[in-house]
mmCIF file of C-alpha atoms in Angstrom:
data_model
loop_
_atom_site.group_PDB
_atom_site.id
_atom_site.type_symbol
_atom_site.label_atom_id
_atom_site.label_comp_id
_atom_site.label_asym_id
_atom_site.label_seq_id
_atom_site.Cartn_x
_atom_site.Cartn_y
_atom_site.Cartn_z
ATOM 1 C CA MET A 98 -19.541 19.432 15.934
ATOM 2 C CA SER A 99 -23.436 19.838 16.386
ATOM 3 C CA ARG A 100 -25.856 18.480 14.286
ATOM 4 C CA LEU A 101 -26.978 21.576 12.780
ATOM 5 C CA SER A 102 -23.232 21.830 11.463
ATOM 6 C CA LYS A 103 -22.917 18.276 10.008
ATOM 7 C CA ALA A 104 -26.304 18.725 8.621
ATOM 8 C CA LEU A 105 -25.220 21.777 6.784
ATOM 9 C CA ILE A 106 -22.167 20.263 5.600
ATOM 10 C CA GLY A 107 -24.053 17.466 4.230
ATOM 11 C CA ILE A 108 -26.398 19.650 2.734
ATOM 12 C CA GLY A 109 -23.623 21.665 0.969
ATOM 13 C CA LEU A 110 -21.688 18.762 0.055
ATOM 14 C CA ALA A 111 -24.905 17.546 -1.470
ATOM 15 C CA VAL A 112 -25.108 20.574 -3.342
ATOM 16 C CA VAL A 113 -21.732 20.216 -4.658
ATOM 17 C CA CYS A 114 -22.262 16.682 -5.929
ATOM 18 C CA PHE A 115 -25.237 18.000 -7.705
ATOM 19 C CA VAL A 116 -23.818 20.599 -9.468
ATOM 20 C CA GLN A 117 -21.014 18.527 -10.475
ATOM 21 C CA LEU A 118 -22.750 15.444 -12.088
ATOM 22 C CA LEU A 119 -25.529 17.671 -13.373
ATOM 23 C CA PRO A 120 -23.819 17.970 -16.611
ATOM 24 C CA PHE A 121 -23.156 14.237 -17.012
ATOM 25 C CA TYR A 122 -26.624 13.455 -16.291
ATOM 26 C CA VAL A 123 -27.732 15.574 -19.262
ATOM 27 C CA ALA A 124 -24.826 14.277 -21.524
ATOM 28 C CA LEU A 125 -25.940 10.876 -20.886
ATOM 29 C CA THR A 126 -29.982 11.574 -21.166
ATOM 30 C CA THR A 127 -29.294 13.498 -24.711
ATOM 31 C CA SER A 128 -27.013 10.663 -26.161
ATOM 32 C CA LEU A 129 -29.684 8.290 -25.591
ATOM 33 C CA LYS A 130 -32.527 10.242 -27.359
ATOM 34 C CA PRO A 131 -33.097 10.139 -31.258
ATOM 35 C CA LYS A 132 -32.985 13.554 -32.964
ATOM 36 C CA THR A 133 -36.759 13.552 -33.098
ATOM 37 C CA ASP A 134 -37.410 13.396 -29.339
ATOM 38 C CA LEU A 135 -37.817 17.038 -28.539
ATOM 39 C CA SER A 136 -38.136 16.698 -24.652
ATOM 40 C CA SER A 137 -36.306 18.517 -22.004
ATOM 41 C CA GLN A 138 -32.883 17.482 -21.515
ATOM 42 C CA LEU A 139 -33.325 16.488 -17.933
ATOM 43 C CA ALA A 140 -36.142 14.129 -19.020
ATOM 44 C CA LEU A 141 -35.504 10.515 -19.210
ATOM 45 C CA PRO A 142 -35.428 9.155 -22.708
ATOM 46 C CA SER A 143 -38.875 7.679 -23.484
ATOM 47 C CA GLU A 144 -36.967 4.490 -25.231
ATOM 48 C CA ILE A 145 -32.986 3.839 -25.659
ATOM 49 C CA PHE A 146 -31.561 4.904 -28.679
ATOM 50 C CA PHE A 147 -27.878 3.969 -29.347
ATOM 51 C CA GLY A 148 -27.525 5.754 -32.624
ATOM 52 C CA ASN A 149 -25.822 8.598 -31.593
ATOM 53 C CA PHE A 150 -22.724 6.188 -30.410
ATOM 54 C CA ALA A 151 -22.695 4.393 -34.018
ATOM 55 C CA SER A 152 -22.992 8.061 -35.559
ATOM 56 C CA ALA A 153 -20.153 9.570 -33.357
ATOM 57 C CA LEU A 154 -18.000 6.351 -34.216
ATOM 58 C CA ASP A 155 -18.604 6.361 -37.962
ATOM 59 C CA ASP A 156 -19.288 10.133 -38.834
ATOM 60 C CA GLY A 157 -16.936 11.871 -36.225
ATOM 61 C CA ASN A 158 -14.220 9.212 -36.656
ATOM 62 C CA ILE A 159 -14.197 9.288 -32.912
ATOM 63 C CA LEU A 160 -12.548 6.035 -32.453
ATOM 64 C CA ARG A 161 -9.684 7.091 -34.641
ATOM 65 C CA ALA A 162 -9.196 9.950 -32.004
ATOM 66 C CA ILE A 163 -9.529 8.102 -29.321
ATOM 67 C CA VAL A 164 -6.719 6.126 -30.696
ATOM 68 C CA ASN A 165 -4.738 9.115 -31.230
ATOM 69 C CA SER A 166 -5.049 10.378 -27.693
ATOM 70 C CA ILE A 167 -4.167 7.166 -26.437
ATOM 71 C CA ILE A 168 -1.078 7.022 -28.608
ATOM 72 C CA VAL A 169 -0.213 10.824 -27.210
ATOM 73 C CA THR A 170 -1.187 10.481 -23.944
ATOM 74 C CA ALA A 171 0.828 7.323 -23.192
ATOM 75 C CA VAL A 172 3.986 8.039 -24.540
ATOM 76 C CA SER A 173 4.045 11.795 -23.259
ATOM 77 C CA THR A 174 3.054 10.626 -19.701
ATOM 78 C CA PHE A 175 5.588 7.997 -19.902
ATOM 79 C CA PHE A 176 8.472 10.285 -20.533
ATOM 80 C CA VAL A 177 7.144 13.030 -18.261
ATOM 81 C CA CYS A 178 7.327 10.585 -15.068
ATOM 82 C CA VAL A 179 10.880 8.939 -16.028
ATOM 83 C CA LEU A 180 12.353 12.624 -17.059
ATOM 84 C CA GLY A 181 10.343 14.038 -13.986
ATOM 85 C CA ALA A 182 12.115 11.535 -11.180
ATOM 86 C CA LEU A 183 15.553 11.586 -13.011
ATOM 87 C CA ALA A 184 15.640 15.630 -12.673
ATOM 88 C CA ALA A 185 13.956 15.935 -9.205
ATOM 89 C CA TYR A 186 16.668 13.390 -7.715
ATOM 90 C CA PRO A 187 19.548 15.533 -7.432
ATOM 91 C CA LEU A 188 17.263 18.872 -7.002
ATOM 92 C CA ALA A 189 15.732 17.085 -3.834
ATOM 93 C CA ARG A 190 19.128 15.198 -2.514
ATOM 94 C CA ARG A 191 21.845 18.410 -3.163
ATOM 95 C CA GLY A 192 20.379 21.391 -1.721
ATOM 96 C CA THR A 193 22.876 23.767 -3.213
ATOM 97 C CA TRP A 194 22.189 27.183 -4.172
ATOM 98 C CA VAL A 195 22.054 26.141 -7.899
ATOM 99 C CA ASN A 196 19.650 23.401 -7.400
ATOM 100 C CA LYS A 197 17.284 26.065 -5.707
ATOM 101 C CA VAL A 198 17.616 28.422 -8.499
ATOM 102 C CA ILE A 199 16.670 25.615 -10.982
ATOM 103 C CA MET A 200 13.687 25.025 -8.569
ATOM 104 C CA LEU A 201 12.979 28.614 -8.653
ATOM 105 C CA VAL A 202 12.779 28.414 -12.665
ATOM 106 C CA ILE A 203 10.801 25.207 -12.769
ATOM 107 C CA LEU A 204 7.983 26.865 -10.743
ATOM 108 C CA SER A 205 7.981 29.806 -12.606
ATOM 109 C CA MET A 206 7.470 27.597 -15.861
ATOM 110 C CA ILE A 207 4.700 26.129 -14.488
ATOM 111 C CA MET A 208 2.873 29.882 -14.307
ATOM 112 C CA VAL A 209 3.434 30.424 -17.945
ATOM 113 C CA PRO A 210 0.326 29.614 -19.989
ATOM 114 C CA PRO A 211 1.133 27.588 -22.770
ATOM 115 C CA LEU A 212 -0.771 29.731 -25.474
ATOM 116 C CA SER A 213 1.547 32.491 -24.566
ATOM 117 C CA ILE A 214 4.295 30.278 -26.442
ATOM 118 C CA LEU A 215 2.014 29.448 -29.501
ATOM 119 C CA VAL A 216 3.389 31.481 -32.175
ATOM 120 C CA PRO A 217 7.035 30.796 -31.475
ATOM 121 C CA LEU A 218 6.273 26.955 -30.584
ATOM 122 C CA TYR A 219 4.297 26.604 -34.089
ATOM 123 C CA THR A 220 6.839 28.237 -35.863
ATOM 124 C CA MET A 221 9.854 26.080 -34.462
ATOM 125 C CA LEU A 222 7.379 23.119 -34.910
ATOM 126 C CA SER A 223 6.662 23.826 -38.635
ATOM 127 C CA LYS A 224 10.434 24.274 -39.511
ATOM 128 C CA MET A 225 10.897 20.865 -38.047
ATOM 129 C CA GLY A 226 8.521 19.009 -39.857
ATOM 130 C CA GLY A 227 6.596 18.471 -36.355
ATOM 131 C CA VAL A 228 3.046 19.879 -37.529
ATOM 132 C CA ASN A 229 0.456 17.143 -37.769
ATOM 133 C CA THR A 230 2.901 14.294 -36.505
ATOM 134 C CA TYR A 231 2.515 12.161 -33.417
ATOM 135 C CA TRP A 232 6.270 13.149 -32.164
ATOM 136 C CA GLY A 233 5.449 16.790 -32.471
ATOM 137 C CA ILE A 234 2.413 16.944 -30.288
ATOM 138 C CA ILE A 235 4.426 14.512 -27.804
ATOM 139 C CA LEU A 236 7.246 16.429 -27.453
ATOM 140 C CA VAL A 237 5.085 19.595 -26.818
ATOM 141 C CA MET A 238 3.236 17.786 -24.264
ATOM 142 C CA ILE A 239 6.217 16.590 -22.518
ATOM 143 C CA ALA A 240 7.668 20.136 -22.233
ATOM 144 C CA THR A 241 4.017 21.590 -20.957
ATOM 145 C CA HIS A 242 3.918 19.335 -18.125
ATOM 146 C CA LEU A 243 7.486 18.347 -17.378
ATOM 147 C CA SER A 244 8.217 21.527 -14.561
ATOM 148 C CA LEU A 245 5.280 20.089 -12.679
ATOM 149 C CA SER A 246 6.409 16.574 -12.940
ATOM 150 C CA VAL A 247 9.769 17.631 -11.745
ATOM 151 C CA PHE A 248 8.315 19.907 -8.637
ATOM 152 C CA LEU A 249 5.894 16.899 -7.561
ATOM 153 C CA TYR A 250 8.902 14.278 -7.395
ATOM 154 C CA ALA A 251 11.525 16.490 -5.694
ATOM 155 C CA ALA A 252 8.541 17.439 -2.939
ATOM 156 C CA PHE A 253 7.989 13.726 -2.687
ATOM 157 C CA LEU A 254 11.980 12.687 -2.724
ATOM 158 C CA ARG A 255 12.273 14.963 0.278
ATOM 159 C CA THR A 256 10.038 12.734 2.277
ATOM 160 C CA ILE A 257 12.317 9.975 1.672
ATOM 161 C CA PRO A 258 14.827 9.372 4.160
ATOM 162 C CA SER A 259 18.546 9.363 2.461
ATOM 163 C CA SER A 260 19.419 6.634 5.291
ATOM 164 C CA LEU A 261 18.119 4.106 2.632
ATOM 165 C CA GLU A 262 20.318 5.098 -0.090
ATOM 166 C CA GLU A 263 23.311 5.181 2.108
ATOM 167 C CA ALA A 264 22.580 1.793 3.173
ATOM 168 C CA ALA A 265 22.376 0.537 -0.162
ATOM 169 C CA LYS A 266 25.793 2.384 -0.747
ATOM 170 C CA LEU A 267 27.215 0.383 1.893
ATOM 171 C CA ASP A 268 25.816 -2.945 0.519
ATOM 172 C CA GLY A 269 27.815 -2.161 -2.701
ATOM 173 C CA ALA A 270 24.992 -0.850 -4.785
ATOM 174 C CA ASN A 271 25.863 2.044 -7.608
ATOM 175 C CA LEU A 272 23.778 4.952 -7.879
ATOM 176 C CA LEU A 273 21.979 3.490 -11.056
ATOM 177 C CA GLN A 274 20.942 0.389 -8.831
ATOM 178 C CA THR A 275 19.858 2.719 -5.879
ATOM 179 C CA LEU A 276 17.803 4.454 -8.015
ATOM 180 C CA PHE A 277 15.853 1.741 -9.767
ATOM 181 C CA TYR A 278 15.605 -0.630 -6.981
ATOM 182 C CA ILE A 279 15.477 1.489 -3.959
ATOM 183 C CA VAL A 280 14.206 5.166 -4.736
ATOM 184 C CA PHE A 281 12.144 4.586 -7.605
ATOM 185 C CA PRO A 282 9.780 1.760 -6.091
ATOM 186 C CA LEU A 283 9.099 4.203 -3.075
ATOM 187 C CA LEU A 284 7.650 6.722 -5.675
ATOM 188 C CA LYS A 285 4.678 4.783 -6.697
ATOM 189 C CA PRO A 286 2.017 7.259 -5.103
ATOM 190 C CA VAL A 287 3.412 10.579 -6.490
ATOM 191 C CA THR A 288 4.085 8.613 -9.869
ATOM 192 C CA ALA A 289 0.458 8.065 -9.886
ATOM 193 C CA THR A 290 -0.341 11.239 -9.265
ATOM 194 C CA VAL A 291 1.573 12.246 -12.050
ATOM 195 C CA ILE A 292 0.257 9.804 -14.446
ATOM 196 C CA ILE A 293 -3.267 11.161 -13.276
ATOM 197 C CA LEU A 294 -2.433 14.760 -13.732
ATOM 198 C CA THR A 295 -0.370 14.699 -17.032
ATOM 199 C CA GLY A 296 -2.787 11.923 -18.555
ATOM 200 C CA ILE A 297 -5.986 14.062 -18.122
ATOM 201 C CA ALA A 298 -4.402 17.222 -19.242
ATOM 202 C CA THR A 299 -3.026 15.927 -22.084
ATOM 203 C CA TRP A 300 -6.295 13.687 -22.985
ATOM 204 C CA ASN A 301 -8.433 17.058 -22.724
ATOM 205 C CA GLU A 302 -5.864 19.450 -24.236
ATOM 206 C CA TYR A 303 -7.387 21.394 -27.162
ATOM 207 C CA ALA A 304 -5.761 24.599 -27.505
ATOM 208 C CA LEU A 305 -2.441 23.742 -28.311
ATOM 209 C CA SER A 306 -3.584 20.577 -30.256
ATOM 210 C CA SER A 307 -6.455 22.248 -32.378
ATOM 211 C CA PHE A 308 -3.046 24.302 -33.990
ATOM 212 C CA ILE A 309 -0.649 21.506 -34.298
ATOM 213 C CA LEU A 310 -2.857 18.713 -35.512
ATOM 214 C CA THR A 311 -4.942 19.952 -38.297
ATOM 215 C CA LYS A 312 -5.408 16.615 -40.101
ATOM 216 C CA PRO A 313 -8.214 14.430 -39.348
ATOM 217 C CA ASP A 314 -6.022 11.298 -39.028
ATOM 218 C CA VAL A 315 -4.100 12.454 -36.708
ATOM 219 C CA GLN A 316 -6.246 14.625 -34.346
ATOM 220 C CA THR A 317 -6.543 13.969 -30.725
ATOM 221 C CA ILE A 318 -10.068 13.480 -28.886
ATOM 222 C CA ALA A 319 -10.746 17.228 -28.125
ATOM 223 C CA PRO A 320 -10.218 18.747 -31.672
ATOM 224 C CA ALA A 321 -11.980 15.942 -32.987
ATOM 225 C CA ILE A 322 -15.000 16.224 -31.043
ATOM 226 C CA ALA A 323 -14.911 20.120 -31.007
ATOM 227 C CA SER A 324 -15.038 19.690 -35.147
ATOM 228 C CA PHE A 325 -17.888 16.838 -34.868
ATOM 229 C CA PHE A 326 -19.945 19.217 -32.640
ATOM 230 C CA SER A 327 -19.517 22.153 -35.153
ATOM 231 C CA LEU A 328 -21.104 19.501 -37.910
ATOM 232 C CA GLN A 329 -23.539 18.248 -35.849
ATOM 233 C CA SER A 330 -25.205 21.432 -34.085
ATOM 234 C CA SER A 331 -28.491 20.081 -34.904
ATOM 235 C CA ASN A 332 -27.979 16.928 -33.332
ATOM 236 C CA LEU A 333 -26.907 16.927 -29.903
ATOM 237 C CA GLY A 334 -27.335 13.680 -28.924
ATOM 238 C CA ALA A 335 -24.322 12.281 -31.439
ATOM 239 C CA ALA A 336 -22.197 15.229 -29.941
ATOM 240 C CA ALA A 337 -23.034 14.413 -26.679
ATOM 241 C CA ALA A 338 -22.295 10.477 -27.193
ATOM 242 C CA ALA A 339 -19.020 11.822 -28.721
ATOM 243 C CA ALA A 340 -17.870 13.081 -25.104
ATOM 244 C CA LEU A 341 -18.999 10.203 -23.524
ATOM 245 C CA LEU A 342 -16.993 8.226 -25.239
ATOM 246 C CA ALA A 343 -13.711 10.662 -24.873
ATOM 247 C CA LEU A 344 -14.635 10.472 -21.251
ATOM 248 C CA ALA A 345 -14.813 6.562 -20.740
ATOM 249 C CA PRO A 346 -10.704 5.896 -20.966
ATOM 250 C CA VAL A 347 -9.553 8.642 -18.564
ATOM 251 C CA LEU A 348 -12.757 7.722 -16.027
ATOM 252 C CA ILE A 349 -11.511 3.899 -16.286
ATOM 253 C CA ALA A 350 -7.579 4.989 -15.497
ATOM 254 C CA TYR A 351 -8.744 7.085 -12.849
ATOM 255 C CA LEU A 352 -10.491 4.430 -11.153
ATOM 256 C CA PHE A 353 -7.592 2.366 -11.084
ATOM 257 C CA LEU A 354 -4.941 5.023 -9.928
ATOM 258 C CA GLN A 355 -7.519 6.969 -7.051
ATOM 259 C CA GLN A 356 -5.713 4.681 -4.333
ATOM 260 C CA TYR A 357 -2.231 6.368 -5.008
ATOM 261 C CA PHE A 358 -3.489 9.814 -6.133
ATOM 262 C CA MET A 359 -4.367 11.377 -2.874
ATOM 263 C CA LYS A 360 -1.208 9.991 -1.103
ATOM 264 C CA GLY A 361 1.167 11.641 -3.658
ATOM 265 C CA MET A 362 -0.450 14.827 -3.321
ATOM 266 C CA VAL A 363 -0.582 15.121 0.323
ATOM 267 C CA ALA A 364 2.929 13.807 0.447
ATOM 268 C CA GLY A 365 3.826 17.087 -1.968
ATOM 269 C CA ALA A 366 1.714 19.335 -0.154
ATOM 270 C CA GLU A 367 3.531 18.485 3.003
ATOM 271 C CA LYS A 368 6.633 20.161 1.352
#
């Protein structure tokens, strides 16, 4: 590769990074300015002002929304990982025509936009008493993300040689012992991938949550920020501070799991 090609690639990457990081820079500078500061959003604040973060926590109920999102995201992601791994194992190990049809159905479910089933979903949850409840939105998140989880786990399981399970069977291990002591420990890379994809999607989910969770006490972070922004449209600093507070937990989780993320994605892409 010539120096010119390397230089062009470097410039292209720099432009992409700039475009991606510019909104975060604007949000950070805006959140650190008082309401009376009318300077450009690209300009650095003349003085650091943390009152916007206090306003987001006190007036916007953002802390409560973060706790709600942590509960919903953690429980939903846990069940998506467990159910996805258990469902993917027989689909990956038994290549029958029935399992192939099931995999095609699962792939087709990934293509279905969640909003297309909003009306029947809301009607069903309303009859079950699941509107404005944790368990209602958790069931919805599990249902909307389980198909992708099964697909990724099945793709990764096909890369694991079945000889490991045969050896465990010869040693006297039953199916459950083989799964929990041999197979599942090898699924760490794809599990990290599922955790990141499901966790971020659940944390940022707005379309369904805004209809299912309407009470402030149970609202997750995305609907809460939208409500707070509509009330604070004249105070962009407080709205930007709320958005940054919502970003922090997801960013921390990604930093801990990023070493496994690409391994799981690459293994899934190979199949």
